[in-house]
Amino acid sequence: MTDAFTTAGFRLSVISEPRPDPAARELFPDDFQALSTKTGFLFFVVELPSSTADSAD
């Protein structure tokens, strides 16, 4: 996935994998271990490099 972003001309500024809220342990005691150790979501923040952004105007 990161190759697709960079090939399209974007710069990756952040890749984040959020952790479950600690309150989830109380709400989902049987599933909390899996929620805490397996990837559920990855968030990507991508930006156009300034030279590309300037030429897009």
CSV table of C-alpha atoms in Angstrom, one decimal:
chain,number,residue,atom,x,y,z
A,1,MET,CA,0.0,0.0,0.0
A,2,THR,CA,2.8,2.4,0.8
A,3,ASP,CA,4.2,1.9,-2.7
A,4,ALA,CA,0.9,2.9,-4.2
A,5,PHE,CA,1.0,6.2,-2.3
A,6,THR,CA,4.6,7.0,-3.2
A,7,THR,CA,4.2,6.0,-6.8
A,8,ALA,CA,1.2,8.4,-7.0
A,9,GLY,CA,3.5,11.2,-5.9
A,10,PHE,CA,2.5,11.4,-2.2
A,11,ARG,CA,4.8,11.6,0.8
A,12,LEU,CA,3.9,9.5,3.8
A,13,SER,CA,4.1,11.6,6.9
A,14,VAL,CA,2.4,9.2,9.4
A,15,ILE,CA,1.5,5.6,9.6
A,16,SER,CA,-0.5,4.9,12.8
A,17,GLU,CA,-2.0,1.7,14.3
A,18,PRO,CA,-4.4,2.8,17.1
A,19,ARG,CA,-4.6,0.7,20.2
A,20,PRO,CA,-8.0,-0.2,21.7
A,21,ASP,CA,-9.4,1.9,24.5
A,22,PRO,CA,-8.5,0.4,27.9
A,23,ALA,CA,-12.2,0.5,28.7
A,24,ALA,CA,-12.7,-2.2,26.0
A,25,ARG,CA,-11.2,-4.7,28.5
A,26,GLU,CA,-14.3,-4.3,30.6
A,27,LEU,CA,-16.7,-4.4,27.7
A,28,PHE,CA,-15.1,-7.2,25.7
A,29,PRO,CA,-13.1,-9.3,28.2
A,30,ASP,CA,-13.1,-12.4,26.0
A,31,ASP,CA,-11.9,-10.5,22.9
A,32,PHE,CA,-9.6,-7.9,24.4
A,33,GLN,CA,-6.4,-9.9,23.9
A,34,ALA,CA,-7.1,-10.2,20.1
A,35,LEU,CA,-8.1,-6.5,20.0
A,36,SER,CA,-4.8,-5.6,21.6
A,37,THR,CA,-2.4,-7.8,19.5
A,38,LYS,CA,-3.9,-8.0,16.0
A,39,THR,CA,-3.9,-5.2,13.5
A,40,GLY,CA,-7.4,-3.8,13.0
A,41,PHE,CA,-6.9,-0.5,11.4
A,42,LEU,CA,-4.0,1.4,9.9
A,43,PHE,CA,-4.2,5.1,9.3
A,44,PHE,CA,-2.1,6.8,6.7
A,45,VAL,CA,-1.4,10.5,6.5
A,46,VAL,CA,-0.1,11.4,3.0
A,47,GLU,CA,0.9,14.8,1.7
A,48,LEU,CA,1.9,16.2,-1.6
A,49,PRO,CA,5.5,17.4,-1.6
A,50,SER,CA,5.6,21.2,-1.8
A,51,SER,CA,7.0,21.2,-5.3
A,52,THR,CA,4.1,19.0,-6.5
A,53,ALA,CA,1.5,21.0,-4.6
A,54,ASP,CA,2.8,24.3,-6.0
A,55,SER,CA,2.6,23.0,-9.6
A,56,ALA,CA,-1.0,21.8,-9.0
A,57,ASP,CA,-2.3,25.4,-8.5
